Coordinates of C-alpha atoms in Angstrom, one line a residue:
X1 CA 0.8 -11.0 -103.4
X2 CA 3.5 -8.7 -104.6
X3 CA 7.1 -9.4 -105.5
X4 CA 9.8 -6.9 -104.6
X5 CA 13.5 -7.1 -105.5
X6 CA 16.1 -6.6 -102.9
X7 CA 17.8 -4.2 -105.3
X8 CA 16.1 -0.8 -104.8
X9 CA 16.7 0.2 -108.5
X10 CA 14.9 -2.9 -109.7
X11 CA 12.0 -2.6 -107.3
X12 CA 8.8 -2.5 -109.5
X13 CA 7.1 -0.5 -106.8
X14 CA 9.7 2.2 -106.5
X15 CA 8.5 5.8 -106.9
X16 CA 8.0 7.5 -110.2
X17 CA 11.2 8.4 -112.0
X18 CA 11.8 11.4 -114.1
X19 CA 11.7 9.6 -117.5
X20 CA 8.5 7.7 -116.6
X21 CA 5.0 8.8 -117.8
X22 CA 2.4 9.5 -115.1
X23 CA -1.0 8.0 -115.8
X24 CA -3.7 10.4 -116.6
X25 CA -7.3 10.6 -115.2
X26 CA -8.5 8.1 -117.8
X27 CA -6.9 5.4 -115.7
X28 CA -9.1 4.8 -112.6
X29 CA -6.2 4.3 -110.3
X30 CA -7.6 6.1 -107.2
X31 CA -11.0 4.4 -107.6
X32 CA -9.3 1.0 -107.7
X33 CA -7.3 1.9 -104.6
X34 CA -10.5 2.9 -102.8
X35 CA -12.2 -0.4 -103.6
X36 CA -9.2 -2.4 -102.6
X37 CA -8.9 -0.4 -99.3
X38 CA -12.5 -1.2 -98.5
X39 CA -11.9 -4.9 -99.0
X40 CA -8.6 -4.8 -97.1
X41 CA -10.2 -3.1 -94.1
X42 CA -13.3 -5.3 -93.9
X43 CA -12.9 -8.9 -95.0
X44 CA -9.6 -9.4 -96.8
X45 CA -6.6 -8.8 -94.5
X46 CA -4.4 -10.8 -96.9
X47 CA -4.3 -7.8 -99.4
X48 CA -3.7 -5.1 -96.7
X49 CA 0.1 -4.7 -97.2
X50 CA -0.1 -4.8 -101.0
X51 CA -2.9 -2.2 -101.1
X52 CA -1.1 0.1 -98.6
X53 CA 2.1 -0.2 -100.7
X54 CA 0.4 0.8 -104.0
X55 CA -1.7 3.5 -102.3
X56 CA 1.5 5.5 -101.7
X57 CA 1.5 6.5 -105.3
X58 CA -2.0 7.9 -105.7
X59 CA -0.6 11.3 -106.7
X60 CA 1.8 10.0 -109.4
X61 CA 1.0 6.5 -110.5
X62 CA 2.9 4.9 -113.3
X63 CA 2.3 1.8 -115.5
X64 CA 4.3 -0.3 -113.1
X65 CA 1.9 0.6 -110.3
X66 CA -1.2 0.0 -112.4
X67 CA 0.1 -3.5 -113.2
X68 CA 0.3 -4.1 -109.5
X69 CA -3.3 -3.1 -109.1
X70 CA -4.4 -5.5 -111.8
X71 CA -2.3 -8.2 -110.1
X72 CA -4.3 -7.8 -106.9
X73 CA -7.6 -7.9 -108.8
X74 CA -6.5 -11.2 -110.5
X75 CA -5.6 -12.6 -107.0
X76 CA -9.1 -11.6 -105.7
X77 CA -10.8 -13.2 -108.6
X78 CA -8.9 -16.5 -108.1
X79 CA -9.7 -16.5 -104.3
X80 CA -13.2 -15.2 -104.4
X81 CA -14.4 -17.8 -101.9
X82 CA -11.6 -17.1 -99.4
X83 CA -12.8 -15.4 -96.2
X84 CA -12.5 -15.2 -92.4
X85 CA -14.1 -18.1 -90.6
X86 CA -15.2 -17.7 -87.0
X87 CA -16.2 -21.1 -85.5
X88 CA -18.8 -21.0 -82.8
X89 CA -17.2 -23.5 -80.5
X90 CA -13.7 -22.0 -80.5
X91 CA -12.1 -20.9 -77.3
X92 CA -12.4 -17.2 -76.6
X93 CA -8.9 -15.8 -76.2
X94 CA -7.5 -12.5 -77.5
X95 CA -4.0 -13.0 -79.0
X96 CA -1.9 -10.3 -80.8
X97 CA 1.0 -10.3 -83.2
X98 CA 3.2 -7.3 -84.0
X99 CA 6.0 -6.8 -86.6
X100 CA 7.8 -4.1 -88.4
X101 CA 9.4 -4.0 -91.9
X102 CA 12.6 -1.9 -91.5
X103 CA 13.0 0.5 -94.4
X104 CA 9.9 -0.6 -96.3
X105 CA 10.2 2.7 -98.2
X106 CA 14.0 2.9 -98.7
X107 CA 13.7 6.2 -100.7
X108 CA 12.2 8.0 -97.7
X109 CA 13.8 5.8 -95.0
X110 CA 10.4 4.9 -93.6
X111 CA 9.4 1.6 -92.0
X112 CA 6.2 -0.4 -92.1
X113 CA 4.3 -1.3 -89.0
X114 CA 1.8 -4.2 -88.9
X115 CA -0.2 -6.0 -86.2
X116 CA -3.1 -8.4 -86.1
X117 CA -5.3 -9.5 -83.2
X118 CA -7.2 -12.8 -83.3
X119 CA -10.0 -14.4 -81.2
X120 CA -10.3 -18.2 -81.5
X121 CA -7.5 -18.2 -84.1
X122 CA -9.3 -15.8 -86.5
X123 CA -8.4 -12.2 -87.1
X124 CA -10.7 -9.5 -85.8
X125 CA -8.5 -6.4 -86.1
X126 CA -5.4 -5.8 -88.3
X127 CA -3.4 -2.9 -89.6
X128 CA -0.6 -2.2 -92.1
X129 CA 0.8 1.3 -92.1
X130 CA 3.9 3.2 -93.1
X131 CA 5.3 5.1 -90.2
X132 CA 6.0 8.8 -90.4
X133 CA 8.9 8.5 -87.9
X134 CA 12.3 7.4 -89.2
X135 CA 13.6 4.3 -87.4
X136 CA 17.4 4.0 -87.1
X137 CA 17.4 0.2 -86.7
X138 CA 15.2 -2.8 -87.0
X139 CA 15.1 -2.9 -83.2
X140 CA 13.9 0.7 -83.1
X141 CA 11.2 -0.1 -85.7
X142 CA 10.0 -3.2 -83.7
X143 CA 9.7 -1.2 -80.5
X144 CA 7.5 1.3 -82.3
X145 CA 5.4 -1.5 -83.6
X146 CA 5.0 -2.9 -80.1
X147 CA 3.9 0.5 -78.9
X148 CA 1.3 0.9 -81.6
X149 CA 0.0 -2.7 -81.0
X150 CA -0.3 -2.1 -77.2
X151 CA -2.3 1.1 -77.7
X152 CA -4.8 -0.8 -79.9
X153 CA -4.8 -3.7 -77.4
X154 CA -6.0 -1.5 -74.6
X155 CA -9.1 -0.4 -76.5
X156 CA -9.7 -3.9 -77.8
X157 CA -9.6 -5.4 -74.3
X158 CA -12.1 -2.8 -73.1
X159 CA -14.5 -3.5 -76.0
X160 CA -14.4 -7.3 -75.7
X161 CA -14.9 -7.1 -71.9
X162 CA -17.9 -4.9 -72.5
X163 CA -19.4 -7.4 -75.0
X164 CA -18.7 -10.3 -72.7
X165 CA -20.3 -8.5 -69.7
X166 CA -23.4 -7.6 -71.8
X167 CA -23.7 -11.2 -73.0
X168 CA -23.3 -12.8 -69.5
X169 CA -20.0 -14.4 -70.3
X170 CA -17.1 -14.7 -67.9
X171 CA -14.6 -11.9 -68.3
X172 CA -11.0 -13.2 -68.4
X173 CA -8.6 -11.4 -66.2
X174 CA -5.5 -12.9 -67.8
X175 CA -3.1 -10.6 -69.8
X176 CA -3.4 -10.5 -73.5
X177 CA -0.5 -12.3 -75.2
X178 CA 1.3 -10.2 -77.7
X179 CA 3.9 -11.9 -79.8
X180 CA 7.0 -10.2 -81.3
X181 CA 9.8 -11.7 -83.3
X182 CA 12.6 -9.3 -82.2
X183 CA 14.3 -10.8 -79.2
X184 CA 16.2 -7.6 -78.3
X185 CA 12.9 -5.6 -78.2
X186 CA 11.2 -8.2 -76.1
X187 CA 14.1 -8.2 -73.6
X188 CA 14.1 -4.4 -73.4
X189 CA 10.4 -4.4 -72.6
X190 CA 10.6 -7.2 -70.1
X191 CA 13.7 -6.0 -68.3
X192 CA 13.1 -2.2 -68.5
X193 CA 14.6 0.6 -70.5
X194 CA 18.2 -0.3 -71.4
X195 CA 20.2 2.8 -72.2
X196 CA 23.1 2.1 -74.6
X197 CA 24.7 3.9 -77.5
X198 CA 22.3 2.2 -79.9
X199 CA 19.1 2.8 -77.9
X200 CA 19.6 6.1 -76.0
X201 CA 18.1 8.2 -78.8
X202 CA 14.8 6.2 -78.7
X203 CA 12.1 8.2 -77.1
X204 CA 11.2 6.9 -73.6
X205 CA 7.5 6.9 -74.4
X206 CA 7.9 4.0 -76.7
X207 CA 9.3 2.0 -73.8
X208 CA 7.3 3.4 -70.8
X209 CA 3.8 2.8 -72.0
X210 CA 4.4 -0.8 -73.1
X211 CA 6.3 -1.5 -69.9
X212 CA 3.5 -0.1 -67.8
X213 CA 1.0 -2.4 -69.5
X214 CA 3.4 -5.3 -69.0
X215 CA 3.7 -4.4 -65.3
X216 CA 0.0 -4.1 -64.8
X217 CA -0.5 -7.5 -66.4
X218 CA -2.7 -6.2 -69.2
X219 CA -0.4 -7.6 -71.9
X220 CA 2.2 -10.3 -71.9
X221 CA 4.8 -9.8 -74.6
X222 CA 6.4 -13.0 -75.7
X223 CA 9.0 -13.9 -78.3
X224 CA 8.0 -15.9 -81.4
X225 CA 9.9 -17.0 -84.5
X226 CA 9.6 -14.9 -87.6
X227 CA 8.2 -17.9 -89.5
X228 CA 5.3 -18.2 -87.1
X229 CA 4.6 -14.5 -86.7
X230 CA 1.2 -13.8 -88.4
X231 CA 2.0 -10.1 -88.5
X232 CA 4.6 -10.8 -91.2
X233 CA 1.7 -10.7 -93.6
X234 CA 1.3 -7.0 -93.0
X235 CA 4.8 -5.7 -93.3
X236 CA 6.6 -7.6 -96.1
X237 CA 6.2 -9.1 -99.5
X238 CA 6.4 -12.8 -98.8
X239 CA 7.1 -15.9 -100.9
X240 CA 4.0 -17.8 -102.0
X241 CA 4.4 -20.7 -99.5
X242 CA 5.0 -18.3 -96.5
X243 CA 2.1 -16.1 -97.7
X244 CA -0.3 -19.0 -97.8
X245 CA 0.8 -20.2 -94.3
X246 CA 0.1 -16.9 -92.7
X247 CA -3.2 -16.5 -94.5
X248 CA -4.3 -19.8 -92.8
X249 CA -2.8 -18.7 -89.5
X250 CA -5.2 -15.7 -89.3
X251 CA -8.2 -17.9 -89.9
X252 CA -8.9 -17.4 -93.6
X253 CA -10.5 -20.5 -95.2
X254 CA -12.2 -21.4 -98.4
X255 CA -15.8 -20.9 -97.7
X256 CA -17.0 -23.5 -100.2
X257 CA -15.4 -26.1 -97.9
X258 CA -17.2 -25.1 -94.8
X259 CA -20.3 -27.1 -95.6
X260 CA -18.2 -30.3 -95.7
X261 CA -16.8 -29.8 -92.2
X262 CA -18.5 -32.0 -89.6
X263 CA -16.3 -30.9 -86.7
X264 CA -13.9 -28.0 -86.1
X265 CA -10.6 -28.3 -87.8
X266 CA -7.7 -29.2 -85.6
X267 CA -5.6 -26.1 -85.3
X268 CA -1.9 -26.2 -86.2
X269 CA -0.9 -25.2 -82.7
X270 CA -3.0 -28.0 -81.2
X271 CA -4.8 -25.7 -78.7
X272 CA -8.1 -27.3 -79.5
X273 CA -6.8 -30.9 -79.6
X274 CA -8.7 -32.2 -76.5
X275 CA -12.0 -31.0 -77.9
X276 CA -11.2 -32.1 -81.4
X277 CA -10.2 -35.7 -80.3
X278 CA -13.5 -36.1 -78.4
X279 CA -15.6 -34.9 -81.3
X280 CA -13.6 -37.0 -83.8
X281 CA -14.1 -40.2 -81.8
X282 CA -17.8 -39.4 -81.6
X283 CA -18.2 -39.0 -85.3
X284 CA -16.0 -42.0 -86.1
X285 CA -18.2 -44.1 -83.8
X286 CA -21.3 -42.8 -85.6
X287 CA -19.8 -43.8 -88.9
X288 CA -18.8 -47.2 -87.5
X289 CA -15.2 -46.4 -88.1
X290 CA -13.9 -46.3 -84.5
X291 CA -12.0 -49.6 -84.9
X292 CA -9.8 -48.0 -87.5
X293 CA -7.9 -45.9 -85.0
X294 CA -7.3 -48.9 -82.7
X295 CA -4.1 -50.7 -83.6
X296 CA -5.3 -53.9 -81.9
X297 CA -8.2 -54.2 -84.4
X298 CA -8.1 -55.3 -88.0
X299 CA -10.8 -53.3 -89.8
X300 CA -11.4 -53.6 -93.6
X301 CA -9.3 -51.5 -96.0
X302 CA -12.4 -49.6 -97.1
X303 CA -13.1 -48.5 -93.6
X304 CA -9.5 -47.4 -93.2
X305 CA -9.7 -45.3 -96.3
X306 CA -12.9 -43.6 -95.2
X307 CA -11.4 -42.9 -91.7
X308 CA -8.3 -41.5 -93.3
X309 CA -10.4 -39.2 -95.5
X310 CA -12.4 -38.0 -92.5
X311 CA -9.3 -37.3 -90.3
X312 CA -7.3 -35.5 -93.0
X313 CA -10.3 -33.4 -93.9
X314 CA -10.6 -32.1 -90.4
X315 CA -7.0 -31.1 -89.6
X316 CA -5.1 -27.9 -90.5
X317 CA -3.4 -27.8 -94.0
X318 CA 0.0 -27.5 -92.3
X319 CA -0.6 -30.8 -90.5
X320 CA -1.7 -32.4 -93.7
X321 CA 1.7 -31.6 -95.2
X322 CA 3.4 -32.8 -92.1
X323 CA 1.7 -36.2 -92.0
X324 CA 1.2 -36.7 -95.8
X325 CA 3.1 -40.0 -95.6
X326 CA 0.7 -41.5 -93.1
X327 CA -1.6 -44.1 -94.8
X328 CA -3.1 -45.8 -91.8
X329 CA -5.6 -43.9 -89.7
X330 CA -4.3 -45.6 -86.5
X331 CA -0.8 -44.3 -87.2
X332 CA -2.1 -40.8 -87.9
X333 CA -4.2 -40.8 -84.7
X334 CA -1.2 -41.9 -82.6
X335 CA 1.1 -39.3 -84.3
X336 CA -1.4 -36.5 -83.5
X337 CA -1.8 -37.9 -79.9
X338 CA 2.0 -37.9 -79.4
X339 CA 2.3 -34.4 -80.7
X340 CA -0.6 -32.7 -78.8
X341 CA -1.7 -35.0 -76.0
X342 CA 0.9 -33.3 -73.7
X343 CA -1.4 -30.3 -73.6
X344 CA -3.6 -31.9 -70.9
X345 CA -0.6 -31.6 -68.5
X346 CA -0.8 -27.8 -69.1
X347 CA -4.6 -27.5 -69.2
X348 CA -5.3 -29.7 -66.2
X349 CA -3.3 -27.9 -63.5
X350 CA -4.6 -24.6 -64.7
X351 CA -8.2 -25.8 -64.6
X352 CA -7.7 -27.3 -61.1
X353 CA -6.3 -24.0 -59.9
X354 CA -9.4 -22.2 -61.3
X355 CA -11.6 -24.8 -59.6
X356 CA -10.0 -24.2 -56.2
X357 CA -10.5 -20.5 -56.5
X358 CA -14.0 -20.6 -57.9
X359 CA -16.5 -19.0 -55.4
X360 CA -20.2 -18.5 -55.8
X361 CA -20.0 -15.2 -53.9
X362 CA -17.6 -13.6 -56.4
X363 CA -20.2 -13.6 -59.2
X364 CA -22.9 -11.0 -59.9
X365 CA -25.4 -13.5 -61.2
X366 CA -26.2 -17.2 -61.0
X367 CA -25.9 -17.6 -64.8
X368 CA -22.4 -16.1 -64.8
X369 CA -21.3 -18.5 -62.1
X370 CA -22.9 -21.5 -63.8
X371 CA -21.1 -20.6 -67.1
X372 CA -17.7 -20.4 -65.3
X373 CA -18.3 -23.6 -63.5
X374 CA -19.1 -25.6 -66.6
X375 CA -16.2 -24.1 -68.5
X376 CA -13.8 -25.3 -65.8
X377 CA -15.4 -28.8 -65.4
X378 CA -15.4 -29.4 -69.1
X379 CA -11.7 -28.8 -69.3
X380 CA -11.1 -31.1 -66.3
X381 CA -13.2 -33.9 -67.8
X382 CA -11.5 -33.5 -71.2
X383 CA -8.2 -34.3 -69.4
X384 CA -9.6 -37.6 -68.1
X385 CA -10.8 -36.6 -64.6
X386 CA -14.4 -36.6 -63.4
X387 CA -16.4 -34.0 -61.6
X388 CA -19.6 -35.3 -60.1
X389 CA -22.8 -33.5 -59.3
X390 CA -22.0 -33.9 -55.6
X391 CA -18.7 -32.0 -56.1
X392 CA -20.5 -29.2 -58.0
X393 CA -23.2 -28.9 -55.4
X394 CA -20.7 -28.8 -52.5
X395 CA -18.6 -26.3 -54.4
X396 CA -21.6 -24.0 -54.8
X397 CA -22.9 -24.3 -51.2
X398 CA -19.5 -24.0 -49.5
X399 CA -18.7 -20.8 -51.4
X400 CA -21.8 -18.9 -50.3
X401 CA -21.0 -15.7 -48.6
X402 CA -20.4 -16.2 -44.9
X403 CA -23.4 -14.0 -44.2
X404 CA -25.6 -16.5 -46.1
X405 CA -25.0 -19.4 -43.8
X406 CA -28.7 -19.7 -43.0
X407 CA -29.6 -20.0 -46.7
X408 CA -26.7 -22.5 -47.2
X409 CA -28.2 -24.7 -44.5
X410 CA -31.7 -24.5 -45.9
X411 CA -30.5 -25.5 -49.4
X412 CA -28.4 -28.3 -48.0
X413 CA -31.3 -29.6 -46.0
X414 CA -33.3 -30.0 -49.2
X415 CA -30.9 -32.9 -50.1
X416 CA -30.3 -32.1 -53.8
X417 CA -28.6 -34.9 -55.7
X418 CA -28.4 -33.2 -59.1
X419 CA -26.6 -29.9 -59.7
X420 CA -29.3 -28.8 -62.3
X421 CA -31.9 -29.0 -59.5
X422 CA -29.9 -26.7 -57.3
X423 CA -29.4 -24.3 -60.2
X424 CA -33.1 -24.0 -60.9
X425 CA -33.8 -23.1 -57.3
X426 CA -31.0 -20.5 -57.3
X427 CA -32.2 -18.9 -60.5
X428 CA -35.7 -18.6 -59.0
X429 CA -34.2 -17.2 -55.8
X430 CA -32.2 -14.7 -57.8
X431 CA -35.3 -13.4 -59.5
X432 CA -36.8 -13.0 -56.0
X433 CA -33.7 -11.1 -54.9
X434 CA -32.8 -13.6 -52.2
X435 CA -29.4 -14.7 -53.3
X436 CA -27.7 -12.4 -55.8
X437 CA -28.6 -8.9 -56.9
X438 CA -28.0 -8.0 -60.5
X439 CA -26.7 -4.6 -59.6
X440 CA -22.9 -5.0 -59.0
X441 CA -22.9 -2.3 -56.4
X442 CA -25.2 -4.3 -54.2
X443 CA -24.0 -7.1 -52.0
X444 CA -25.8 -10.4 -51.5
X445 CA -28.5 -10.5 -48.9
X446 CA -26.9 -11.7 -45.7
X447 CA -23.5 -10.3 -46.4
X448 CA -23.9 -8.1 -43.3
X449 CA -25.9 -8.6 -40.1
X450 CA -29.6 -7.8 -40.4
X451 CA -30.5 -4.6 -38.7
X452 CA -32.3 -5.5 -35.5
X453 CA -33.3 -3.8 -32.3
X454 CA -32.9 -6.2 -29.4
X455 CA -32.8 -3.7 -26.5
X456 CA -35.7 -1.9 -24.9
X457 CA -35.7 0.4 -21.9
X458 CA -38.0 -0.3 -19.0
X459 CA -40.3 2.4 -17.6
X460 CA -39.3 1.9 -14.0
X461 CA -39.0 4.9 -11.7
X462 CA -35.3 5.7 -11.6
X463 CA -35.7 7.7 -8.4
X464 CA -34.9 5.5 -5.4
X465 CA -32.3 4.2 -3.1
X466 CA -29.1 3.2 -4.8
X467 CA -26.1 1.3 -3.6
X468 CA -23.8 0.7 -6.5
X469 CA -20.6 1.9 -8.1
X470 CA -21.9 4.7 -10.3
X471 CA -21.0 7.6 -12.3
X472 CA -24.4 9.1 -11.6
X473 CA -25.2 12.3 -9.8
X474 CA -27.1 11.8 -6.5
X475 CA -27.7 13.2 -3.1
X476 CA -25.6 11.2 -0.7
X477 CA -22.2 9.7 -0.6
X478 CA -20.8 9.2 -4.0
X479 CA -20.0 11.1 -7.1
X480 CA -22.2 13.2 -9.2
X481 CA -20.5 12.1 -12.4
X482 CA -17.1 13.1 -11.0
X483 CA -15.4 9.9 -9.8
X484 CA -16.6 6.6 -8.5
X485 CA -18.2 6.0 -5.1
X486 CA -21.0 4.4 -3.4
X487 CA -24.1 6.6 -3.6
X488 CA -26.9 6.2 -1.1
X489 CA -29.8 8.5 -1.5
X490 CA -32.2 9.8 -4.1
X491 CA -30.5 10.3 -7.4
X492 CA -31.6 10.0 -10.9
X493 CA -30.2 7.1 -12.8
X494 CA -30.1 7.8 -16.5
X495 CA -31.3 4.9 -18.6
X496 CA -29.6 3.7 -21.7
X497 CA -32.3 5.1 -23.9
X498 CA -32.6 8.4 -22.0
X499 CA -32.4 11.2 -24.5
X500 CA -30.6 13.3 -21.9
X501 CA -27.8 10.9 -21.3
X502 CA -24.6 12.4 -22.6
X503 CA -22.7 9.2 -22.9
X504 CA -24.9 8.2 -25.8
X505 CA -23.5 11.1 -27.8
X506 CA -20.2 10.5 -29.3
X507 CA -17.7 13.3 -28.8
X508 CA -14.1 13.8 -29.8
X509 CA -11.7 16.4 -28.6
X510 CA -9.8 18.6 -31.0
X511 CA -6.5 20.2 -30.4
X512 CA -8.0 23.0 -28.2
X513 CA -9.8 20.5 -26.0
X514 CA -13.2 21.3 -27.4
X515 CA -15.8 18.6 -27.9
X516 CA -16.6 17.8 -31.5
X517 CA -19.5 15.6 -32.3
X518 CA -18.8 12.8 -34.7
X519 CA -21.6 12.1 -37.2
X520 CA -22.1 8.4 -38.0
X521 CA -22.2 7.4 -41.7
X522 CA -25.3 5.4 -41.2
X523 CA -28.2 5.0 -43.6
X524 CA -31.5 5.8 -41.9
X525 CA -33.3 3.5 -44.5
X526 CA -31.5 0.3 -43.5
X527 CA -29.4 1.2 -40.5
X528 CA -26.1 0.0 -42.0
X529 CA -23.0 2.1 -42.1
X530 CA -20.8 3.0 -45.0
X531 CA -23.4 4.5 -47.4
X532 CA -26.2 7.1 -47.5
X533 CA -29.8 6.4 -48.1
X534 CA -29.7 7.7 -51.7
X535 CA -27.2 5.0 -52.6
X536 CA -28.8 2.3 -50.4
X537 CA -29.2 -1.1 -52.2
X538 CA -31.0 -2.9 -49.4
X539 CA -34.1 -4.7 -50.8
X540 CA -37.3 -3.0 -50.0
X541 CA -38.8 -5.7 -47.9
X542 CA -35.8 -5.7 -45.6
X543 CA -35.7 -1.9 -45.4
X544 CA -39.4 -2.0 -44.4
X545 CA -38.7 -4.6 -41.8
X546 CA -36.0 -2.4 -40.3
X547 CA -38.2 0.7 -40.3
X548 CA -40.9 -1.3 -38.6
X549 CA -38.5 -2.6 -36.0
X550 CA -37.5 1.0 -35.2
X551 CA -41.1 1.9 -34.5
X552 CA -42.0 -1.2 -32.5
X553 CA -38.9 -2.2 -30.7
X554 CA -38.6 -5.8 -29.7
X555 CA -38.0 -6.4 -26.0
X556 CA -35.5 -9.3 -25.5
X557 CA -34.4 -8.1 -22.0
X558 CA -35.2 -5.3 -19.7
X559 CA -33.0 -3.1 -17.6
X560 CA -34.0 -3.1 -14.0
X561 CA -32.8 -3.1 -10.5
X562 CA -31.0 -4.8 -8.9
X563 CA -28.4 -5.7 -11.4
X564 CA -25.3 -4.5 -13.2
X565 CA -25.2 -1.0 -14.6
X566 CA -25.2 -0.6 -18.4
X567 CA -24.3 3.0 -18.3
X568 CA -21.6 4.2 -20.6
X569 CA -22.2 1.8 -23.4
X570 CA -22.2 3.5 -26.8
X571 CA -23.8 0.5 -28.6
X572 CA -26.8 -1.0 -26.8
X573 CA -27.4 -3.6 -29.6
X574 CA -24.2 -5.6 -29.3
X575 CA -23.0 -6.1 -25.8
X576 CA -19.8 -7.6 -24.5
X577 CA -19.8 -10.3 -21.9
X578 CA -17.7 -8.2 -19.6
X579 CA -20.6 -5.8 -19.2
X580 CA -22.6 -8.5 -17.4
X581 CA -19.8 -9.3 -14.8
X582 CA -20.4 -7.7 -11.5
X583 CA -17.4 -6.1 -9.8
X584 CA -16.2 -8.3 -6.9
X585 CA -15.3 -5.1 -4.9
X586 CA -18.9 -3.9 -5.1
X587 CA -20.1 -7.3 -3.8
X588 CA -17.7 -7.1 -0.9
X589 CA -18.8 -3.6 0.0
X590 CA -22.4 -4.8 0.0
X591 CA -21.6 -7.7 2.3
X592 CA -19.6 -5.4 4.7
X593 CA -22.6 -3.1 5.1

């Protein structure tokens, strides 16, 4: 874009000198800068550094600077159909690149900071800016660039997560990869603040913030070679070949060629090789050219030429230069396979790990779970392994919430043989609020026991003869709530539902020995603990069922005599087996009498 000499005195973009004439208002320098800045910020990141460099001299432009403006305009005119291409079937993955140009402005000892973030290999956010802080070394400048890129990354992650959530897509919890070409800076961030004579003057905030993001696994800073760092485009004046390489690396393509693409271009990194190979085979088969990539076959030369044209047209320009000597499509296919087929050994273990940890109960909606499941299974099948409908059905049913065992058994009894049939039923159930609630603060129906009332008190007369170990007051031998003993005589036995029974009230003792009543955090709407009625998310039909059960209590067993005493139980709904065991000593006393 712009050429700069290593000699400061010969730099055509050096500041205005005393003997140079400053351009007057008749030259629309600032208007031209404004137009270029609009292009650089919106659709043309390839001119960001050159525009930023020339914008420094808005107050005192010279003829040299104006020539640079015209050079950028000529470049734009020659690349008028160059733009950012966002393929619809690219993998969603946020990746960042950061770089710094040490002493980009040697006259004021200022450095240039640049970073770019891509999704699916195409730039979505970039910046090229001269720093106001003087960096004392290239390492110092790179650490500042990492700090600035991390600040932007936090906001960008939040925005992309919000868009994915609103669109019903699966939100990735993996850290964002941020590449930097300064090995010393990467080591300092990875290992912690290293105090030495060359770094002790650097402000700790440039280390601490980036290290905290690295520790919290929000970013993953990795080293990359300078020749592969896409942020180089935003910090330095590059040679033509390097400039074109980085323009392609940020996803800029000639738009006039897009109509000719039948499949997605194979990326230079090979990240999309598995999908590209499947799509390429499908199209070659449709063109009756599949035999051309099989070395055991002998197709006509015309078919070989057509297959070669198709393959070279759908690979990255960098790969075209690498395999320019290949003339046989079978040789080109094998070369690409040898170069990128190893990726399945990286993709397959990761996909299997995600499959093992996939659980239906972890998702807020059926559609979100379905999207995640197919994303994992497609990667597994691209690597050569098969996932059947039976496997997907079992994975779904086995990962229901433990409280939904009854629903799981009901769906399993239906005997579904196709995963799509089960999904249709689950989607209908979701709309009826039976499986998953769309509100993330609600838990699935069945995640906690249903509120039931299984105990009722009998209306027997509790005045009568009594021979039992008791804590009850009574006239006769025994205790009146003060010790255990056999009581014979008329005494009132408090029933478990008696409102005057003190044991039903929960008390606690403070330091002074006074009784303090403990209030239960129970919702009167649904009977569950842990939330109040105003935040209750229980479905209305279940809440009505609970309220009705409170008014008309179901009688599953009745307290009566003779039998064991249930006094002293704080929870009449869930009883322990020990409460039904009669004390042997009491039986012996009864026999002795």
